[in-house]
Amino acid sequence: MIEITTGTLEERIIKLLKKTYPISVDDIKNELNVSKDMILRTLKKFQMKGIVRLEPLSDKTYVRLLRHDFSFIGKKRQRKFIKHRTGKRQESNDYDGIMYS
């Protein structure tokens, strides 16, 4: 079981590789909006651990996920704040004011 910290670039790459296959390094770069150097550094680290295999072709480098036993560690958090509505308050119309007392 490979443990990966949530909220890191490694987690985002692994989840993207699980979701889409085949995928190239340029596709990962465009999807995650991260520089190609950071992605290649992370993928080479994964390749040394035996998690992925980089398959260079003439014009693109494809990434193949070799292992699927990942455990994501960290606090579960909500990325976007949810605004809760309280509902409209009803005004009472039976108050006549001080003028009519």
Tab-separated table of C-alpha atoms in Angstrom:
chain	number	residue	atom	x	y	z
A	1	MET	CA	0.000	0.000	0.000
A	2	ILE	CA	1.482	3.326	-1.065
A	3	GLU	CA	0.598	6.268	1.161
A	4	ILE	CA	0.232	9.678	-0.488
A	5	THR	CA	-0.491	12.919	1.350
A	6	THR	CA	-3.673	14.692	0.327
A	7	GLY	CA	-3.440	18.158	-1.158
A	8	THR	CA	-0.092	17.563	-2.882
A	9	LEU	CA	0.906	17.481	-6.529
A	10	GLU	CA	1.486	13.732	-6.233
A	11	GLU	CA	-2.131	13.186	-5.234
A	12	ARG	CA	-3.424	15.275	-8.125
A	13	ILE	CA	-1.249	13.396	-10.639
A	14	ILE	CA	-2.236	9.947	-9.306
A	15	LYS	CA	-5.954	10.776	-9.386
A	16	LEU	CA	-5.634	12.116	-12.935
A	17	LEU	CA	-3.766	8.984	-14.039
A	18	LYS	CA	-6.468	6.793	-12.483
A	19	LYS	CA	-9.195	8.749	-14.261
A	20	THR	CA	-7.743	8.996	-17.783
A	21	TYR	CA	-5.640	6.602	-19.828
A	22	PRO	CA	-3.766	7.071	-22.152
A	23	ILE	CA	-2.438	10.447	-21.086
A	24	SER	CA	0.701	12.328	-22.047
A	25	VAL	CA	2.894	14.625	-19.989
A	26	ASP	CA	1.576	17.631	-21.939
A	27	ASP	CA	-2.012	16.623	-21.142
A	28	ILE	CA	-1.143	16.444	-17.434
A	29	LYS	CA	0.520	19.856	-17.669
A	30	ASN	CA	-2.562	21.404	-19.275
A	31	GLU	CA	-4.999	19.728	-16.890
A	32	LEU	CA	-3.195	20.622	-13.653
A	33	ASN	CA	-1.770	24.028	-14.728
A	34	VAL	CA	1.692	23.150	-13.427
A	35	SER	CA	5.050	23.547	-15.182
A	36	LYS	CA	6.335	20.626	-17.206
A	37	ASP	CA	9.558	20.461	-15.159
A	38	MET	CA	7.678	19.906	-11.894
A	39	ILE	CA	5.543	17.194	-13.483
A	40	LEU	CA	8.559	15.423	-14.994
A	41	ARG	CA	10.405	15.582	-11.657
A	42	THR	CA	7.438	14.024	-9.864
A	43	LEU	CA	6.916	11.385	-12.564
A	44	LYS	CA	10.599	10.394	-12.488
A	45	LYS	CA	10.345	10.010	-8.707
A	46	PHE	CA	7.287	7.782	-9.250
A	47	GLN	CA	9.160	5.810	-11.911
A	48	MET	CA	12.035	5.106	-9.509
A	49	LYS	CA	9.505	3.829	-6.940
A	50	GLY	CA	7.853	1.622	-9.580
A	51	ILE	CA	4.512	3.432	-9.566
A	52	VAL	CA	4.455	4.662	-13.180
A	53	ARG	CA	6.242	3.969	-16.440
A	54	LEU	CA	7.181	6.742	-18.856
A	55	GLU	CA	6.859	5.665	-22.487
A	56	PRO	CA	8.602	8.156	-24.781
A	57	LEU	CA	7.442	8.207	-28.388
A	58	SER	CA	8.672	10.388	-31.229
A	59	ASP	CA	6.571	13.449	-30.342
A	60	LYS	CA	5.014	12.750	-26.914
A	61	THR	CA	5.791	10.993	-23.663
A	62	TYR	CA	2.946	8.861	-22.370
A	63	VAL	CA	2.505	7.874	-18.744
A	64	ARG	CA	1.280	4.436	-17.654
A	65	LEU	CA	0.128	3.773	-14.100
A	66	LEU	CA	1.573	0.440	-12.928
A	67	ARG	CA	0.154	0.190	-9.403
A	68	HIS	CA	-3.342	0.904	-8.159
A	69	ASP	CA	-2.991	0.368	-4.400
A	70	PHE	CA	-2.897	3.925	-3.060
A	71	SER	CA	-3.949	5.275	0.291
A	72	PHE	CA	-4.491	9.014	0.564
A	73	ILE	CA	-3.570	10.294	4.023
A	74	GLY	CA	-4.578	13.593	5.541
A	75	LYS	CA	-7.517	15.550	6.766
A	76	LYS	CA	-10.600	15.512	4.631
A	77	ARG	CA	-11.455	19.077	3.928
A	78	GLN	CA	-13.914	20.901	1.831
A	79	ARG	CA	-12.277	22.938	-0.897
A	80	LYS	CA	-15.109	25.361	-1.478
A	81	PHE	CA	-17.055	27.137	1.234
A	82	ILE	CA	-20.796	26.429	1.245
A	83	LYS	CA	-23.013	29.352	2.119
A	84	HIS	CA	-26.009	28.299	4.158
A	85	ARG	CA	-29.193	30.288	3.772
A	86	THR	CA	-31.248	31.079	6.819
A	87	GLY	CA	-34.460	31.922	5.024
A	88	LYS	CA	-36.397	35.165	4.852
A	89	ARG	CA	-37.667	36.756	8.013
A	90	GLN	CA	-41.319	37.627	8.048
A	91	GLU	CA	-42.269	41.078	9.199
A	92	SER	CA	-45.309	41.457	11.381
A	93	ASN	CA	-47.863	43.899	9.954
A	94	ASP	CA	-49.971	44.247	13.123
A	95	TYR	CA	-47.745	46.932	14.663
A	96	ASP	CA	-49.311	50.362	14.204
A	97	GLY	CA	-46.644	52.410	15.877
A	98	ILE	CA	-46.735	54.998	18.634
A	99	MET	CA	-49.045	57.341	16.752
A	100	TYR	CA	-52.131	55.144	17.198
A	101	SER	CA	-51.915	54.341	20.892
